[in-house]
Amino acid sequence: LDSVEVFDGICFPGYLHSPESLQAACAFQFQDTDVLLATFPKSGTTWMQQILSLIFCEGDLRPIHHCPSWARMPWLEHISFQGFLAQMDPARPRLLTTHLQARALAPALKKSNARVVYVARHPKDVLVSFYHFHRMASFLPDPSSFQDFVDKFLEGKGFYNSWFDHVKEWLSLLQDLNMLFVTYEELHQEPRRALRKLSEFLGRPLGVQEEDLILGHSSFSFMRQSRAANYSLVPREIMDPARSPFLRKGVVGDWQEHFTPEQNEKFNAVYQAKMSDCSVCLPWSMD
Ligand code: A3P
């Protein structure tokens, strides 16, 4: 199950992607009405998928609660993408997702005015979340130890390669694409403000009642018990919530429970070296 598909030097799970599906994603023809959510894994993708889906149906759950997030907002590079695309309502904007690096999609995106929402999260929390995800997803190798996982993450040698490059590459396109940058932390700390920023960017103004519905239906507690959002529709042999639930903790700063002072120091040194030339000033404190 945990085969590797190497594409443009980047490792993808072979269970989810093929050379053809990865190639097809790069050649995708975007429409101006498309909305593309781009993230490094574990940055709040499922959360933003829920928020975006809800914005487009004004908070009403009925159109979405039968349809799991991966079918509602399919990954461009997924092996079943064409099937999901065929089931979309042609009268509605297409909501799409990707974990691909910006360099893979920039040429296709620049040919349209499609909207891109890029979500990033504090990289230490991404690392911790990704570590636990590796424990529960059988299409990813079981980490031998947390230390080993930290080392691989810092070297950009794990699946999806380098968090640092992913964030830098996408953010370098902020001015060139029709793009909005949102952090996991602002969704957490100022959810209503973040929601308004999103709805304005999408040209979908919301009333306060609709905002309340969206905030309720995208809360951690709501999503945790929603089969369309919590990945419980995936067979246990593929994702096993008994090992670690998909919606695991949903907090900011869980890394402090995991990192040793040495791991933290090493992380900070790599972060400084890798992110010093980032085009955007990132809001996280590394301490
Ligand atoms: P944790 O493992 O830290 O709990 P992705 O969807 O990109 O794979 O990211 C998964 C992470 O987002 C998990 O983090 C998950 O709990 C968190 N998440 C999902 N929905 C959330 C929500 N409504 N509120 C807060 N965090 C959420």
mmCIF file of C-alpha atoms and ligand atoms in Angstrom:
data_model
loop_
_atom_site.group_PDB
_atom_site.id
_atom_site.type_symbol
_atom_site.label_atom_id
_atom_site.label_comp_id
_atom_site.label_asym_id
_atom_site.label_seq_id
_atom_site.Cartn_x
_atom_site.Cartn_y
_atom_site.Cartn_z
ATOM 1 C CA LEU A 1 0.000 0.000 0.000
ATOM 2 C CA ASP A 2 2.745 2.464 0.895
ATOM 3 C CA SER A 3 4.334 2.659 -2.555
ATOM 4 C CA VAL A 4 6.026 5.875 -3.646
ATOM 5 C CA GLU A 5 5.350 7.820 -6.818
ATOM 6 C CA VAL A 6 8.186 10.218 -7.563
ATOM 7 C CA PHE A 7 7.117 13.144 -9.707
ATOM 8 C CA ASP A 8 9.354 16.116 -10.484
ATOM 9 C CA GLY A 9 11.629 14.962 -7.657
ATOM 10 C CA ILE A 10 8.777 14.934 -5.121
ATOM 11 C CA CYS A 11 7.484 11.808 -3.336
ATOM 12 C CA PHE A 12 3.736 11.159 -3.461
ATOM 13 C CA PRO A 13 1.817 8.169 -2.071
ATOM 14 C CA GLY A 14 1.444 5.707 -4.952
ATOM 15 C CA TYR A 15 -1.888 4.577 -3.507
ATOM 16 C CA LEU A 16 -3.421 7.994 -4.317
ATOM 17 C CA HIS A 17 -1.492 9.141 -7.388
ATOM 18 C CA SER A 18 -0.153 7.758 -10.651
ATOM 19 C CA PRO A 19 2.297 9.292 -13.151
ATOM 20 C CA GLU A 20 -0.725 9.950 -15.391
ATOM 21 C CA SER A 21 -2.821 11.629 -12.671
ATOM 22 C CA LEU A 22 0.099 13.845 -11.639
ATOM 23 C CA GLN A 23 0.854 14.780 -15.230
ATOM 24 C CA ALA A 24 -2.812 15.514 -15.961
ATOM 25 C CA ALA A 25 -3.018 17.856 -12.939
ATOM 26 C CA CYS A 26 -0.238 20.035 -14.369
ATOM 27 C CA ALA A 27 -2.087 20.318 -17.675
ATOM 28 C CA PHE A 28 -5.468 21.071 -16.080
ATOM 29 C CA GLN A 29 -7.467 23.798 -17.813
ATOM 30 C CA PHE A 30 -8.710 26.135 -15.122
ATOM 31 C CA GLN A 31 -11.829 28.236 -15.553
ATOM 32 C CA ASP A 32 -12.084 31.764 -14.166
ATOM 33 C CA THR A 33 -14.812 30.601 -11.788
ATOM 34 C CA ASP A 34 -12.688 27.785 -10.307
ATOM 35 C CA VAL A 35 -11.522 27.957 -6.699
ATOM 36 C CA LEU A 36 -8.355 26.026 -5.905
ATOM 37 C CA LEU A 37 -7.362 25.276 -2.316
ATOM 38 C CA ALA A 38 -3.605 24.661 -2.096
ATOM 39 C CA THR A 39 -1.895 23.321 1.021
ATOM 40 C CA PHE A 40 0.981 21.274 2.320
ATOM 41 C CA PRO A 41 -0.662 18.225 3.977
ATOM 42 C CA LYS A 42 -1.905 18.675 7.554
ATOM 43 C CA SER A 43 -2.188 22.443 7.286
ATOM 44 C CA GLY A 44 -5.974 22.527 7.683
ATOM 45 C CA THR A 45 -7.022 21.316 4.226
ATOM 46 C CA THR A 46 -10.160 19.483 5.395
ATOM 47 C CA TRP A 47 -11.170 22.413 7.553
ATOM 48 C CA MET A 48 -10.851 24.866 4.659
ATOM 49 C CA GLN A 49 -12.641 22.434 2.328
ATOM 50 C CA GLN A 50 -15.557 22.500 4.764
ATOM 51 C CA ILE A 51 -15.531 26.312 5.014
ATOM 52 C CA LEU A 52 -15.312 26.858 1.252
ATOM 53 C CA SER A 53 -18.047 24.319 0.520
ATOM 54 C CA LEU A 54 -20.276 26.006 3.105
ATOM 55 C CA ILE A 55 -19.621 29.506 1.753
ATOM 56 C CA PHE A 56 -20.880 28.359 -1.642
ATOM 57 C CA CYS A 57 -24.136 27.063 -0.135
ATOM 58 C CA GLU A 58 -24.584 29.886 2.391
ATOM 59 C CA GLY A 59 -24.037 27.626 5.378
ATOM 60 C CA ASP A 60 -26.729 25.123 4.372
ATOM 61 C CA LEU A 61 -25.489 21.617 5.113
ATOM 62 C CA ARG A 62 -28.013 19.766 2.954
ATOM 63 C CA PRO A 63 -26.176 20.073 -0.380
ATOM 64 C CA ILE A 64 -22.910 18.808 1.129
ATOM 65 C CA HIS A 65 -23.521 16.431 3.990
ATOM 66 C CA HIS A 66 -23.920 13.356 1.774
ATOM 67 C CA CYS A 67 -20.726 14.029 -0.070
ATOM 68 C CA PRO A 68 -17.333 13.488 1.601
ATOM 69 C CA SER A 69 -14.835 16.323 1.375
ATOM 70 C CA TRP A 70 -12.504 14.457 -1.013
ATOM 71 C CA ALA A 71 -15.329 14.070 -3.558
ATOM 72 C CA ARG A 72 -16.761 17.554 -2.997
ATOM 73 C CA MET A 73 -13.399 19.295 -3.377
ATOM 74 C CA PRO A 74 -11.289 16.684 -5.166
ATOM 75 C CA TRP A 75 -7.520 16.776 -5.433
ATOM 76 C CA LEU A 76 -6.433 17.648 -8.978
ATOM 77 C CA GLU A 77 -3.652 15.078 -8.772
ATOM 78 C CA HIS A 78 -5.764 12.211 -7.360
ATOM 79 C CA ILE A 79 -6.158 9.045 -9.435
ATOM 80 C CA SER A 80 -9.962 9.385 -9.338
ATOM 81 C CA PHE A 81 -10.029 13.111 -10.094
ATOM 82 C CA GLN A 82 -11.648 12.801 -13.529
ATOM 83 C CA GLY A 83 -14.492 10.746 -12.035
ATOM 84 C CA PHE A 84 -15.136 13.323 -9.308
ATOM 85 C CA LEU A 85 -14.967 16.139 -11.845
ATOM 86 C CA ALA A 86 -17.560 14.456 -14.037
ATOM 87 C CA GLN A 87 -20.000 14.417 -11.105
ATOM 88 C CA MET A 88 -19.739 18.162 -10.448
ATOM 89 C CA ASP A 89 -22.661 20.441 -11.217
ATOM 90 C CA PRO A 90 -21.568 22.391 -14.337
ATOM 91 C CA ALA A 91 -23.686 25.363 -13.222
ATOM 92 C CA ARG A 92 -21.656 25.857 -10.007
ATOM 93 C CA PRO A 93 -18.059 27.050 -9.492
ATOM 94 C CA ARG A 94 -15.716 24.082 -9.274
ATOM 95 C CA LEU A 95 -14.068 23.757 -5.867
ATOM 96 C CA LEU A 96 -10.730 21.963 -6.180
ATOM 97 C CA THR A 97 -7.837 20.998 -3.937
ATOM 98 C CA THR A 98 -4.124 20.361 -4.411
ATOM 99 C CA HIS A 99 -1.021 19.459 -2.440
ATOM 100 C CA LEU A 100 1.180 19.989 -5.492
ATOM 101 C CA GLN A 101 4.065 22.418 -5.447
ATOM 102 C CA ALA A 102 3.358 25.825 -7.012
ATOM 103 C CA ARG A 103 5.857 25.247 -9.797
ATOM 104 C CA ALA A 104 3.750 22.346 -11.084
ATOM 105 C CA LEU A 105 0.553 24.381 -11.371
ATOM 106 C CA ALA A 106 1.685 27.961 -11.946
ATOM 107 C CA PRO A 107 1.764 27.735 -15.783
ATOM 108 C CA ALA A 108 -1.798 26.344 -15.912
ATOM 109 C CA LEU A 109 -3.091 28.787 -13.301
ATOM 110 C CA LYS A 110 -1.591 31.800 -15.039
ATOM 111 C CA LYS A 111 -3.740 31.084 -18.093
ATOM 112 C CA SER A 112 -6.892 31.842 -16.099
ATOM 113 C CA ASN A 113 -8.185 34.097 -13.373
ATOM 114 C CA ALA A 114 -9.096 31.161 -11.122
ATOM 115 C CA ARG A 115 -9.009 31.956 -7.423
ATOM 116 C CA VAL A 116 -6.399 30.270 -5.245
ATOM 117 C CA VAL A 117 -6.674 29.993 -1.471
ATOM 118 C CA TYR A 118 -3.356 28.990 0.099
ATOM 119 C CA VAL A 119 -3.533 27.774 3.688
ATOM 120 C CA ALA A 120 -0.383 27.413 5.777
ATOM 121 C CA ARG A 121 0.077 26.331 9.390
ATOM 122 C CA HIS A 122 2.890 26.610 11.911
ATOM 123 C CA PRO A 123 5.345 24.045 10.566
ATOM 124 C CA LYS A 124 6.003 22.412 13.936
ATOM 125 C CA ASP A 125 2.274 21.669 14.288
ATOM 126 C CA VAL A 126 2.223 20.438 10.667
ATOM 127 C CA LEU A 127 5.082 18.084 11.493
ATOM 128 C CA VAL A 128 3.337 16.686 14.587
ATOM 129 C CA SER A 129 0.032 16.261 12.770
ATOM 130 C CA PHE A 130 1.791 14.597 9.826
ATOM 131 C CA TYR A 131 3.636 12.245 12.189
ATOM 132 C CA HIS A 132 0.346 11.026 13.682
ATOM 133 C CA PHE A 133 -1.193 10.824 10.213
ATOM 134 C CA HIS A 134 1.634 8.520 9.149
ATOM 135 C CA ARG A 135 0.706 6.290 12.089
ATOM 136 C CA MET A 136 -2.927 5.979 10.995
ATOM 137 C CA ALA A 137 -2.736 5.999 7.157
ATOM 138 C CA SER A 138 -1.551 2.719 5.684
ATOM 139 C CA PHE A 139 -0.578 4.399 2.388
ATOM 140 C CA LEU A 140 2.217 6.182 4.286
ATOM 141 C CA PRO A 141 5.119 4.359 5.964
ATOM 142 C CA ASP A 142 4.923 3.992 9.739
ATOM 143 C CA PRO A 143 7.518 6.379 11.208
ATOM 144 C CA SER A 144 10.295 4.505 12.982
ATOM 145 C CA SER A 145 10.543 7.241 15.636
ATOM 146 C CA PHE A 146 9.567 10.867 16.161
ATOM 147 C CA GLN A 147 13.255 11.810 15.948
ATOM 148 C CA ASP A 148 13.567 10.124 12.572
ATOM 149 C CA PHE A 149 10.425 11.902 11.392
ATOM 150 C CA VAL A 150 11.785 15.297 12.474
ATOM 151 C CA ASP A 151 15.052 14.650 10.612
ATOM 152 C CA LYS A 152 13.259 13.645 7.403
ATOM 153 C CA PHE A 153 10.897 16.625 7.601
ATOM 154 C CA LEU A 154 13.798 19.044 8.020
ATOM 155 C CA GLU A 155 15.685 17.467 5.128
ATOM 156 C CA GLY A 156 12.552 17.617 2.963
ATOM 157 C CA LYS A 157 12.886 13.881 2.400
ATOM 158 C CA GLY A 158 9.462 12.696 3.477
ATOM 159 C CA PHE A 159 6.283 12.427 1.415
ATOM 160 C CA TYR A 160 5.447 15.700 -0.372
ATOM 161 C CA ASN A 161 9.072 16.674 0.333
ATOM 162 C CA SER A 162 9.813 20.097 1.772
ATOM 163 C CA TRP A 163 7.257 22.124 3.735
ATOM 164 C CA PHE A 164 9.665 25.077 3.457
ATOM 165 C CA ASP A 165 9.773 24.993 -0.351
ATOM 166 C CA HIS A 166 6.025 24.406 -0.622
ATOM 167 C CA VAL A 167 5.191 27.522 1.381
ATOM 168 C CA LYS A 168 7.867 29.703 -0.209
ATOM 169 C CA GLU A 169 6.976 28.717 -3.758
ATOM 170 C CA TRP A 170 3.259 29.327 -3.359
ATOM 171 C CA LEU A 171 3.720 32.602 -1.508
ATOM 172 C CA SER A 172 6.102 33.863 -4.191
ATOM 173 C CA LEU A 173 3.045 33.805 -6.515
ATOM 174 C CA LEU A 174 0.828 35.901 -4.261
ATOM 175 C CA GLN A 175 0.990 38.912 -6.584
ATOM 176 C CA ASP A 176 0.949 36.942 -9.859
ATOM 177 C CA LEU A 177 -2.162 34.867 -9.203
ATOM 178 C CA ASN A 178 -5.655 35.677 -7.996
ATOM 179 C CA MET A 179 -4.624 34.394 -4.603
ATOM 180 C CA LEU A 180 -5.463 34.716 -0.910
ATOM 181 C CA PHE A 181 -3.175 33.581 1.912
ATOM 182 C CA VAL A 182 -4.813 32.320 5.106
ATOM 183 C CA THR A 183 -3.205 30.696 8.133
ATOM 184 C CA TYR A 184 -4.603 27.856 10.230
ATOM 185 C CA GLU A 185 -3.907 30.011 13.264
ATOM 186 C CA GLU A 186 -6.064 32.914 12.092
ATOM 187 C CA LEU A 187 -8.923 30.506 11.400
ATOM 188 C CA HIS A 188 -8.525 29.395 14.981
ATOM 189 C CA GLN A 189 -8.024 32.727 16.660
ATOM 190 C CA GLU A 190 -10.301 34.968 14.613
ATOM 191 C CA PRO A 191 -12.700 32.670 12.780
ATOM 192 C CA ARG A 192 -15.316 35.278 11.883
ATOM 193 C CA ARG A 193 -12.733 37.708 10.602
ATOM 194 C CA ALA A 194 -11.078 34.970 8.536
ATOM 195 C CA LEU A 195 -14.462 33.910 7.168
ATOM 196 C CA ARG A 196 -15.241 37.493 6.080
ATOM 197 C CA LYS A 197 -11.848 37.773 4.403
ATOM 198 C CA LEU A 198 -12.612 34.567 2.495
ATOM 199 C CA SER A 199 -16.150 35.482 1.502
ATOM 200 C CA GLU A 200 -14.996 38.868 0.251
ATOM 201 C CA PHE A 201 -12.195 37.295 -1.793
ATOM 202 C CA LEU A 202 -14.664 34.815 -3.275
ATOM 203 C CA GLY A 203 -17.219 37.518 -4.057
ATOM 204 C CA ARG A 204 -19.817 35.691 -1.910
ATOM 205 C CA PRO A 205 -21.030 38.159 0.728
ATOM 206 C CA LEU A 206 -22.665 36.535 3.761
ATOM 207 C CA GLY A 207 -25.202 37.689 6.324
ATOM 208 C CA VAL A 208 -24.471 37.255 10.040
ATOM 209 C CA GLN A 209 -26.861 34.303 10.228
ATOM 210 C CA GLU A 210 -25.081 32.567 7.368
ATOM 211 C CA GLU A 211 -21.754 33.261 9.031
ATOM 212 C CA ASP A 212 -23.051 31.687 12.239
ATOM 213 C CA LEU A 213 -24.137 28.580 10.348
ATOM 214 C CA ILE A 214 -20.787 28.272 8.592
ATOM 215 C CA LEU A 215 -18.810 28.752 11.799
ATOM 216 C CA GLY A 216 -20.929 26.115 13.539
ATOM 217 C CA HIS A 217 -20.725 23.601 10.706
ATOM 218 C CA SER A 218 -16.963 24.005 10.386
ATOM 219 C CA SER A 219 -16.128 23.794 14.090
ATOM 220 C CA PHE A 220 -13.808 21.017 15.243
ATOM 221 C CA SER A 221 -16.538 19.377 17.348
ATOM 222 C CA PHE A 222 -19.042 19.428 14.480
ATOM 223 C CA MET A 223 -16.612 18.127 11.887
ATOM 224 C CA ARG A 224 -15.301 15.434 14.217
ATOM 225 C CA GLN A 225 -18.704 13.755 14.260
ATOM 226 C CA SER A 226 -19.527 14.420 10.591
ATOM 227 C CA ARG A 227 -18.978 11.404 8.373
ATOM 228 C CA ALA A 228 -18.551 13.701 5.367
ATOM 229 C CA ALA A 229 -15.618 15.435 7.080
ATOM 230 C CA ASN A 230 -13.976 13.008 9.518
ATOM 231 C CA TYR A 231 -12.777 10.359 7.034
ATOM 232 C CA SER A 232 -14.684 7.587 8.819
ATOM 233 C CA LEU A 233 -16.099 6.549 5.409
ATOM 234 C CA VAL A 234 -12.591 5.386 4.463
ATOM 235 C CA PRO A 235 -12.060 1.682 5.342
ATOM 236 C CA ARG A 236 -10.059 1.071 8.520
ATOM 237 C CA GLU A 237 -7.423 -0.836 6.578
ATOM 238 C CA ILE A 238 -6.626 2.465 4.815
ATOM 239 C CA MET A 239 -7.071 4.959 7.673
ATOM 240 C CA ASP A 240 -7.356 3.624 11.194
ATOM 241 C CA PRO A 241 -8.813 6.124 13.697
ATOM 242 C CA ALA A 242 -8.015 3.714 16.536
ATOM 243 C CA ARG A 243 -4.325 4.485 15.907
ATOM 244 C CA SER A 244 -4.952 8.255 15.624
ATOM 245 C CA PRO A 245 -8.177 10.031 14.621
ATOM 246 C CA PHE A 246 -8.095 12.144 11.449
ATOM 247 C CA LEU A 247 -9.448 15.130 13.372
ATOM 248 C CA ARG A 248 -6.935 14.489 16.110
ATOM 249 C CA LYS A 249 -6.636 17.560 18.376
ATOM 250 C CA GLY A 250 -7.270 20.594 16.211
ATOM 251 C CA VAL A 251 -5.253 22.973 18.374
ATOM 252 C CA VAL A 252 -2.486 25.525 17.967
ATOM 253 C CA GLY A 253 0.860 24.719 19.599
ATOM 254 C CA ASP A 254 0.605 20.942 20.109
ATOM 255 C CA TRP A 255 4.245 20.745 19.001
ATOM 256 C CA GLN A 256 5.243 21.865 22.495
ATOM 257 C CA GLU A 257 4.038 18.481 23.782
ATOM 258 C CA HIS A 258 6.254 16.635 21.311
ATOM 259 C CA PHE A 259 9.538 18.442 20.678
ATOM 260 C CA THR A 260 12.625 18.028 22.852
ATOM 261 C CA PRO A 261 14.728 21.199 23.367
ATOM 262 C CA GLU A 262 17.331 19.730 20.951
ATOM 263 C CA GLN A 263 14.777 19.012 18.244
ATOM 264 C CA ASN A 264 13.389 22.504 18.710
ATOM 265 C CA GLU A 265 16.789 24.095 18.377
ATOM 266 C CA LYS A 266 17.580 22.150 15.245
ATOM 267 C CA PHE A 267 14.181 23.000 13.766
ATOM 268 C CA ASN A 268 14.674 26.700 14.456
ATOM 269 C CA ALA A 269 18.080 26.705 12.790
ATOM 270 C CA VAL A 270 16.709 25.055 9.638
ATOM 271 C CA TYR A 271 13.660 27.334 9.649
ATOM 272 C CA GLN A 272 15.857 30.405 9.837
ATOM 273 C CA ALA A 273 18.119 29.201 7.050
ATOM 274 C CA LYS A 274 15.310 28.064 4.747
ATOM 275 C CA MET A 275 12.779 30.852 5.317
ATOM 276 C CA SER A 276 15.030 33.909 5.431
ATOM 277 C CA ASP A 277 14.298 34.585 1.739
ATOM 278 C CA CYS A 278 10.515 34.035 1.997
ATOM 279 C CA SER A 279 8.672 36.806 0.142
ATOM 280 C CA VAL A 280 6.006 37.112 2.864
ATOM 281 C CA CYS A 281 6.546 37.836 6.532
ATOM 282 C CA LEU A 282 5.114 34.785 8.287
ATOM 283 C CA PRO A 283 3.192 35.339 11.505
ATOM 284 C CA TRP A 284 4.464 32.457 13.634
ATOM 285 C CA SER A 285 6.717 32.620 16.627
ATOM 286 C CA MET A 286 9.200 29.750 16.646
ATOM 287 C CA ASP A 287 9.584 29.750 20.466
HETATM 288 P P1 A3P B 1 -4.161 17.823 14.197
HETATM 289 O O1 A3P B 1 -3.568 16.524 13.758
HETATM 290 O O2 A3P B 1 -3.116 18.743 14.778
HETATM 291 O O3 A3P B 1 -5.330 17.666 15.111
HETATM 292 P P2 A3P B 1 -5.405 18.350 6.789
HETATM 293 O O4 A3P B 1 -6.874 18.409 6.612
HETATM 294 O O5 A3P B 1 -4.625 19.343 6.004
HETATM 295 O O6 A3P B 1 -4.918 16.940 6.644
HETATM 296 O O7 A3P B 1 -5.103 18.785 8.308
HETATM 297 C C1 A3P B 1 -5.551 17.998 9.406
HETATM 298 C C2 A3P B 1 -5.361 18.823 10.658
HETATM 299 O O8 A3P B 1 -6.364 19.861 10.690
HETATM 300 C C3 A3P B 1 -5.555 17.981 11.915
HETATM 301 O O9 A3P B 1 -4.695 18.572 12.888
HETATM 302 C C4 A3P B 1 -7.031 18.241 12.199
HETATM 303 O O10 A3P B 1 -7.408 17.966 13.509
HETATM 304 C C5 A3P B 1 -7.112 19.734 11.889
HETATM 305 N N1 A3P B 1 -8.502 20.179 11.680
HETATM 306 C C6 A3P B 1 -9.429 19.686 10.838
HETATM 307 N N2 A3P B 1 -10.601 20.320 10.990
HETATM 308 C C7 A3P B 1 -10.415 21.247 11.963
HETATM 309 C C8 A3P B 1 -11.268 22.205 12.590
HETATM 310 N N3 A3P B 1 -12.547 22.348 12.252
HETATM 311 N N4 A3P B 1 -10.729 22.987 13.556
HETATM 312 C C9 A3P B 1 -9.443 22.852 13.924
HETATM 313 N N5 A3P B 1 -8.585 21.963 13.366
HETATM 314 C C10 A3P B 1 -9.074 21.159 12.399
#
